Short mmCIF file of C-alpha atoms and ligand atoms in Angstrom, two decimals:
data_model
loop_
_atom_site.label_atom_id
_atom_site.label_comp_id
_atom_site.label_asym_id
_atom_site.label_seq_id
_atom_site.Cartn_x
_atom_site.Cartn_y
_atom_site.Cartn_z
CA UNK A 1 89.10 24.95 93.62
CA UNK A 2 92.74 25.80 94.25
CA UNK A 3 93.46 25.61 90.54
CA UNK A 4 90.59 27.97 89.92
CA UNK A 5 92.08 30.44 92.39
CA UNK A 6 95.54 30.10 90.82
CA UNK A 7 94.01 30.84 87.44
CA UNK A 8 92.24 33.93 88.83
CA UNK A 9 95.55 35.16 90.26
CA UNK A 10 97.44 34.52 87.03
CA UNK A 11 94.81 36.18 84.82
CA UNK A 12 94.31 39.01 87.25
CA UNK A 13 98.02 39.82 87.45
CA UNK A 14 98.42 39.75 83.72
CA UNK A 15 95.35 41.94 83.11
CA UNK A 16 96.60 44.41 85.72
CA UNK A 17 100.00 44.41 84.07
CA UNK A 18 98.42 45.13 80.67
CA UNK A 19 96.05 47.84 81.85
CA UNK A 20 97.46 50.98 80.25
CA UNK A 21 95.14 53.57 81.59
CA UNK A 22 93.22 54.32 84.78
CA UNK A 23 89.86 53.41 83.30
CA UNK A 24 90.97 49.93 82.16
CA UNK A 25 92.67 49.32 85.51
CA UNK A 26 89.45 50.12 87.30
CA UNK A 27 87.53 47.71 85.05
CA UNK A 28 90.03 45.00 85.94
CA UNK A 29 89.57 45.77 89.64
CA UNK A 30 85.78 45.46 89.31
CA UNK A 31 86.10 42.26 87.31
CA UNK A 32 88.19 40.48 89.95
CA UNK A 33 87.50 42.20 93.26
CA UNK A 34 84.18 43.99 92.72
CA UNK A 35 80.89 42.84 94.26
CA UNK A 36 80.15 40.63 91.27
CA UNK A 37 83.85 39.86 90.78
CA UNK A 38 85.26 36.35 90.22
CA UNK A 39 87.09 36.18 93.52
CA UNK A 40 84.28 37.70 95.51
CA UNK A 41 81.83 35.12 94.25
CA UNK A 42 84.14 32.27 95.36
CA UNK A 43 84.46 33.81 98.82
CA UNK A 44 80.71 34.30 98.98
CA UNK A 45 80.02 30.68 98.09
CA UNK A 46 82.37 29.18 100.68
CA UNK A 47 79.39 27.33 102.20
CA UNK A 48 79.22 25.09 99.18
CA UNK A 49 82.80 23.92 99.60
CA UNK A 50 83.28 20.74 101.60
CA UNK A 51 84.14 21.64 105.22
CA UNK A 52 87.55 19.91 105.19
CA UNK A 53 88.67 22.05 102.20
CA UNK A 54 87.08 25.28 103.37
CA UNK A 55 89.96 26.48 105.56
CA UNK A 56 92.63 25.96 102.90
CA UNK A 57 90.56 27.48 100.15
CA UNK A 58 89.76 30.45 102.37
CA UNK A 59 93.44 31.03 103.05
CA UNK A 60 94.47 30.79 99.42
CA UNK A 61 91.58 33.05 98.37
CA UNK A 62 92.73 35.71 100.86
CA UNK A 63 96.31 35.50 99.60
CA UNK A 64 95.05 35.89 96.03
CA UNK A 65 92.95 38.90 97.02
CA UNK A 66 95.88 40.57 98.81
CA UNK A 67 98.20 39.98 95.85
CA UNK A 68 95.67 41.41 93.40
CA UNK A 69 95.04 44.43 95.62
CA UNK A 70 98.76 45.09 95.95
CA UNK A 71 99.31 44.76 92.19
CA UNK A 72 96.40 47.14 91.53
CA UNK A 73 97.65 49.79 93.91
CA UNK A 74 101.19 49.75 92.57
CA UNK A 75 99.91 49.88 88.99
CA UNK A 76 97.62 52.74 90.03
CA UNK A 77 100.61 54.70 91.33
CA UNK A 78 102.50 54.16 88.07
CA UNK A 79 99.53 55.21 85.91
CA UNK A 80 98.84 58.29 88.04
CA UNK A 81 102.45 59.38 87.76
CA UNK A 82 102.32 58.91 83.98
CA UNK A 83 99.10 60.93 83.82
CA UNK A 84 100.62 63.78 85.79
CA UNK A 85 103.62 63.91 83.49
CA UNK A 86 101.29 63.95 80.48
CA UNK A 87 99.25 66.80 82.00
CA UNK A 88 102.38 68.79 82.70
CA UNK A 89 103.63 68.26 79.17
CA UNK A 90 100.31 69.61 77.88
CA UNK A 91 100.45 72.67 80.13
CA UNK A 92 104.06 73.54 79.45
CA UNK A 93 104.57 77.29 78.89
CA UNK A 94 106.47 78.17 75.79
CA UNK A 95 108.77 80.88 77.04
CA UNK A 96 110.08 81.53 73.56
CA UNK A 97 106.69 82.89 72.40
CA UNK A 98 106.72 86.63 71.71
CA UNK A 99 104.95 88.53 74.52
CA UNK A 100 101.74 90.51 74.09
CA UNK A 101 103.50 93.54 75.50
CA UNK A 102 102.61 95.15 78.82
CA UNK A 103 101.03 98.55 79.28
CA UNK A 104 103.51 100.78 81.00
CA UNK A 105 102.36 103.16 83.68
CA UNK A 106 104.15 106.36 84.53
CA UNK A 107 104.45 108.75 87.43
CA UNK A 108 101.99 111.62 87.72
CA UNK A 109 103.66 114.95 86.87
CA UNK A 110 103.00 116.16 90.44
CA UNK A 111 104.70 113.08 91.85
CA UNK A 112 107.67 113.57 89.52
CA UNK A 113 108.07 117.17 90.60
CA UNK A 114 107.67 116.25 94.28
CA UNK A 115 110.25 113.47 94.00
CA UNK A 116 112.77 115.84 92.46
CA UNK A 117 112.18 118.37 95.20
CA UNK A 118 112.31 115.78 97.98
CA UNK A 119 115.56 114.38 96.59
CA UNK A 120 117.07 117.84 96.61
CA UNK A 121 115.94 118.54 100.19
CA UNK A 122 117.21 115.19 101.47
CA UNK A 123 120.61 115.97 99.93
CA UNK A 124 120.56 119.23 101.85
CA UNK A 125 119.96 117.39 105.11
CA UNK A 126 116.21 117.91 105.54
CA UNK A 127 114.03 115.33 107.26
CA UNK A 128 110.88 114.59 105.23
CA UNK A 129 107.73 114.43 107.36
CA UNK A 130 104.03 113.88 106.65
CA UNK A 131 101.40 115.43 108.86
CA UNK A 132 97.60 114.99 108.85
CA UNK A 133 95.41 116.54 106.17
CA UNK A 134 92.65 116.89 108.76
CA UNK A 135 93.92 119.46 111.23
CA UNK A 136 92.90 121.31 114.31
CA UNK A 137 92.02 124.98 113.99
CA UNK A 138 94.82 125.58 116.50
CA UNK A 139 97.60 124.01 114.38
CA UNK A 140 96.28 125.40 111.12
CA UNK A 141 95.75 128.99 112.32
CA UNK A 142 96.17 129.90 115.96
CA UNK A 143 99.67 128.48 116.49
CA UNK A 144 100.72 130.22 113.27
CA UNK A 145 99.63 133.63 114.50
CA UNK A 146 96.58 133.78 112.27
CA UNK A 147 94.13 135.68 114.44
CA UNK A 148 90.54 134.62 115.03
CA UNK A 149 89.11 137.32 112.78
CA UNK A 150 91.49 136.63 109.87
CA UNK A 151 89.59 136.19 106.58
CA UNK A 152 91.33 132.84 105.95
CA UNK A 153 89.39 131.45 108.90
CA UNK A 154 86.09 132.27 107.26
CA UNK A 155 83.87 129.29 106.42
CA UNK A 156 83.86 130.66 102.88
CA UNK A 157 87.54 129.89 102.39
CA UNK A 158 88.23 126.95 104.66
CA UNK A 159 86.57 123.57 104.68
CA UNK A 160 85.56 123.01 108.30
CA UNK A 161 84.48 119.60 109.56
CA UNK A 162 83.49 120.80 113.02
CA UNK A 163 84.01 124.17 114.71
CA UNK A 164 87.57 123.18 115.57
CA UNK A 165 88.55 120.67 112.91
CA UNK A 166 89.14 121.46 109.25
CA UNK A 167 90.91 120.24 106.13
CA UNK A 168 94.28 121.98 106.36
CA UNK A 169 94.36 125.09 104.20
CA UNK A 170 98.15 124.98 103.87
CA UNK A 171 101.05 122.71 104.85
CA UNK A 172 102.23 125.23 107.47
CA UNK A 173 100.67 123.26 110.40
CA UNK A 174 103.54 120.83 109.72
CA UNK A 175 105.78 123.57 111.17
CA UNK A 176 103.78 123.55 114.40
CA UNK A 177 103.87 119.77 114.65
CA UNK A 178 107.61 119.70 113.89
CA UNK A 179 108.35 122.31 116.57
CA UNK A 180 106.55 120.12 119.10
CA UNK A 181 108.28 116.95 117.89
CA UNK A 182 111.93 117.83 117.21
CA UNK A 183 114.47 119.58 119.40
CA UNK A 184 116.31 122.41 117.64
CA UNK A 185 118.41 122.49 115.56
CA UNK A 186 116.32 120.74 112.88
CA UNK A 187 115.35 121.01 109.23
CA UNK A 188 112.09 119.54 107.97
CA UNK A 189 110.13 119.49 104.76
CA UNK A 190 106.52 118.39 104.42
CA UNK A 191 105.04 117.85 100.96
CA UNK A 192 101.29 117.41 100.89
CA UNK A 193 97.76 118.12 99.76
CA UNK A 194 95.91 121.16 101.05
CA UNK A 195 92.27 122.23 100.73
CA UNK A 196 90.40 125.47 100.20
CA UNK A 197 86.86 126.31 99.27
CA UNK A 198 87.96 127.66 95.91
CA UNK A 199 86.97 126.36 92.51
CA UNK A 200 87.46 128.05 89.14
CA UNK A 201 89.64 127.60 86.06
CA UNK A 202 92.85 128.42 87.91
CA UNK A 203 91.89 127.20 91.40
CA UNK A 204 91.10 123.73 92.62
CA UNK A 205 89.69 122.88 96.05
CA UNK A 206 92.63 120.44 96.37
CA UNK A 207 96.14 121.58 95.62
CA UNK A 208 99.67 120.86 96.74
CA UNK A 209 102.26 122.64 98.81
CA UNK A 210 105.73 121.90 100.04
CA UNK A 211 106.50 123.26 103.50
CA UNK A 212 110.06 123.75 104.75
CA UNK A 213 111.26 124.85 108.16
CA UNK A 214 114.81 125.33 109.43
CA UNK A 215 115.45 126.15 113.09
CA UNK A 216 118.94 126.76 114.43
CA UNK A 217 121.03 129.38 116.20
CA UNK A 218 121.84 132.62 114.33
CA UNK A 219 119.61 131.98 111.31
CA UNK A 220 119.08 135.08 109.21
CA UNK A 221 117.56 136.10 105.91
CA UNK A 222 120.97 135.51 104.28
CA UNK A 223 120.79 131.80 105.12
CA UNK A 224 117.29 131.64 103.68
CA UNK A 225 118.33 133.38 100.46
CA UNK A 226 121.42 131.19 100.08
CA UNK A 227 119.41 128.02 100.40
CA UNK A 228 116.67 129.18 98.02
CA UNK A 229 119.32 130.18 95.50
CA UNK A 230 120.95 126.74 95.78
CA UNK A 231 117.56 125.12 95.23
CA UNK A 232 116.76 127.29 92.22
CA UNK A 233 120.14 126.49 90.66
CA UNK A 234 119.56 122.79 91.19
CA UNK A 235 116.02 122.93 89.75
CA UNK A 236 116.45 125.49 86.96
CA UNK A 237 120.20 125.56 86.19
CA UNK A 238 123.05 127.84 87.22
CA UNK A 239 121.95 130.77 85.05
CA UNK A 240 118.77 131.23 87.05
CA UNK A 241 118.16 134.79 88.26
CA UNK A 242 116.14 135.68 91.34
CA UNK A 243 114.42 138.78 92.63
CA UNK A 244 112.90 139.48 96.02
CA UNK A 245 109.73 141.38 96.90
CA UNK A 246 108.47 142.23 100.37
CA UNK A 247 105.40 140.29 101.42
CA UNK A 248 103.26 139.49 104.44
CA UNK A 249 102.52 136.23 106.25
CA UNK A 250 101.41 136.18 109.88
CA UNK A 251 103.96 133.46 110.69
CA UNK A 252 107.09 135.07 109.21
CA UNK A 253 108.68 138.42 109.95
CA UNK A 254 110.03 139.74 107.66
CA UNK A 255 108.18 137.92 104.88
CA UNK A 256 109.38 137.88 101.32
CA UNK A 257 108.26 136.63 97.94
CA UNK A 258 111.01 135.29 95.71
CA UNK A 259 110.69 135.14 91.94
CA UNK A 260 112.96 133.15 89.64
CA UNK A 261 113.66 133.28 85.90
CA UNK A 262 110.54 132.24 83.98
CA UNK A 263 111.12 128.69 82.82
CA UNK A 264 109.01 129.12 79.70
CA UNK A 265 110.76 132.09 78.09
CA UNK A 266 114.00 131.84 80.09
CA UNK A 267 113.80 135.49 81.06
CA UNK A 268 112.90 136.96 77.67
CA UNK A 269 109.35 137.78 78.68
CA UNK A 270 106.25 135.85 77.62
CA UNK A 271 102.51 135.82 78.19
CA UNK A 272 102.87 133.50 81.18
CA UNK A 273 105.23 135.80 83.07
CA UNK A 274 103.38 138.84 81.71
CA UNK A 275 106.53 140.06 80.01
CA UNK A 276 108.56 140.31 83.24
CA UNK A 277 110.85 137.33 82.62
CA UNK A 278 110.22 136.17 86.19
CA UNK A 279 107.73 133.83 87.78
CA UNK A 280 106.84 133.24 91.42
CA UNK A 281 109.16 130.74 93.08
CA UNK A 282 108.84 130.78 96.89
CA UNK A 283 107.03 132.72 99.58
CA UNK A 284 108.49 132.63 103.06
CA UNK A 285 110.62 134.46 105.56
CA UNK A 286 112.12 134.49 108.99
CA UNK A 287 109.97 132.60 111.48
CA UNK A 288 108.02 135.04 113.62
CA UNK A 289 109.50 134.72 117.18
CA UNK A 290 105.90 134.54 118.48
CA UNK A 291 105.50 131.18 116.70
CA UNK A 292 108.65 129.80 118.33
CA UNK A 293 107.57 130.94 121.78
CA UNK A 294 104.09 129.44 121.35
CA UNK A 295 105.77 126.10 120.57
CA UNK A 296 108.04 126.38 123.60
CA UNK A 297 111.23 127.21 121.69
CA UNK A 298 113.48 129.91 123.16
CA UNK A 299 113.36 132.69 120.54
CA UNK A 300 116.39 134.44 122.04
CA UNK A 301 118.54 131.40 121.37
CA UNK A 302 116.95 130.07 118.20
CA UNK A 303 115.69 131.57 114.99
CA UNK A 304 114.60 130.05 111.73
CA UNK A 305 113.26 130.44 108.25
CA UNK A 306 110.29 128.85 106.55
CA UNK A 307 108.79 128.69 103.13
CA UNK A 308 105.84 126.93 101.59
CA UNK A 309 105.54 127.06 97.83
CA UNK A 310 102.49 125.75 96.02
CA UNK A 311 103.75 123.26 93.47
CA UNK A 312 100.79 122.84 91.13
CA UNK A 313 101.49 126.04 89.26
CA UNK A 314 105.14 125.13 88.68
CA UNK A 315 104.07 121.72 87.38
CA UNK A 316 101.53 123.39 85.09
CA UNK A 317 104.07 125.85 83.72
CA UNK A 318 106.81 123.26 83.24
CA UNK A 319 104.45 120.85 81.46
CA UNK A 320 102.35 123.52 79.70
CA UNK A 321 99.16 122.34 81.32
CA UNK A 322 96.40 124.88 80.65
CA UNK A 323 94.13 124.18 83.65
CA UNK A 324 94.89 123.03 87.19
CA UNK A 325 91.89 120.69 86.92
CA UNK A 326 93.84 118.31 84.69
CA UNK A 327 96.14 117.51 87.60
CA UNK A 328 93.31 115.99 89.61
CA UNK A 329 91.03 114.34 87.05
CA UNK A 330 93.12 111.22 86.44
CA UNK A 331 92.11 111.28 82.80
CA UNK A 332 94.26 108.65 81.08
CA UNK A 333 94.40 110.68 77.85
CA UNK A 334 96.02 113.52 79.76
CA UNK A 335 98.29 111.32 81.87
CA UNK A 336 99.60 109.48 78.80
CA UNK A 337 100.75 112.80 77.34
CA UNK A 338 102.60 113.58 80.55
CA UNK A 339 105.00 110.63 80.38
N1 DAH B 1 101.25 128.79 104.11
C1 DAH B 1 101.36 129.90 103.19
C2 DAH B 1 100.20 129.88 102.21
O1 DAH B 1 99.53 128.89 102.12
C3 DAH B 1 102.65 129.83 102.42
C4 DAH B 1 103.81 130.12 103.28
C5 DAH B 1 104.26 131.39 103.42
C6 DAH B 1 104.44 129.12 104.00
C7 DAH B 1 105.32 131.69 104.22
C8 DAH B 1 105.51 129.42 104.83
C9 DAH B 1 105.92 130.71 104.93
O2 DAH B 1 106.15 128.52 105.55
O3 DAH B 1 106.96 130.99 105.73
O4 DAH B 1 99.99 130.82 101.54
#
């Protein structure tokens, strides 16, 4: 019986050694150690072995089983490792292959314009803030000296959510929030979307403004003009010309409208500037002292200027976009042309 066991061990080890893939190795395992396996049947038939031999045979059979199991598990590890390497070879990425090419995105023309403007303001020492697009009636109108019966407060023009909450109709509420947040002196700008109940070929219910507010001691119209001129030079070049017209806003006193050289005809006169050579640049003025007082700022000590240009029209003119609607449709055919 011992010889038989020795032979099983010898054959088993050599078959394990020769198994060159996982499937063959498993067949070898079944052949020797499986339920119907050679070794298993010896162990099962121990009863037939004479009692005096049984103990020895049992011991040897266990040793043989352990050796075979050990040999199988180390062979299994080797074969699995080889398999993994083969798999990895198969999946290797050829980094020398030419690429399919990626589709490049680009910034929206409004974003590009905004970025340029923000960069300029940051250089001038402004803090950029963002304030909510859903505003209180108080911040949007009342705190800006827009009286209760002002036409802008009509449901026809403003998009109210409740009696006291609306989609901001301009970025000017950022001024109110800034005056409650920062201690003078301060300079803030707030770019953002604004909403009005207006929808035709040149108006969109969503458009964009860029609010600026400077509060300090001894601020006058001269400071305002100097800063606007510096901005115009930076945006349009040093030959830019400006002209000033009187205007009216409830939150500035005096209020002015500033025009700059038309960027399409460079001052020669064209259909866009109606032959004047100028196009609208900024509207703004000296902050009405009432506004400062309402926000708790001493208007005897501090004064300020503010302006809040709409930027969609400038973007349209600069990029020759015929309708404001294109800016909000996200039509890829349009956006691709704007790169
Ligand atoms: N908020 C005004 C509008 O929507 C624009 C404006 C005018 C903003 C004068 C200002 C300002 O800050 O001083 O028409």
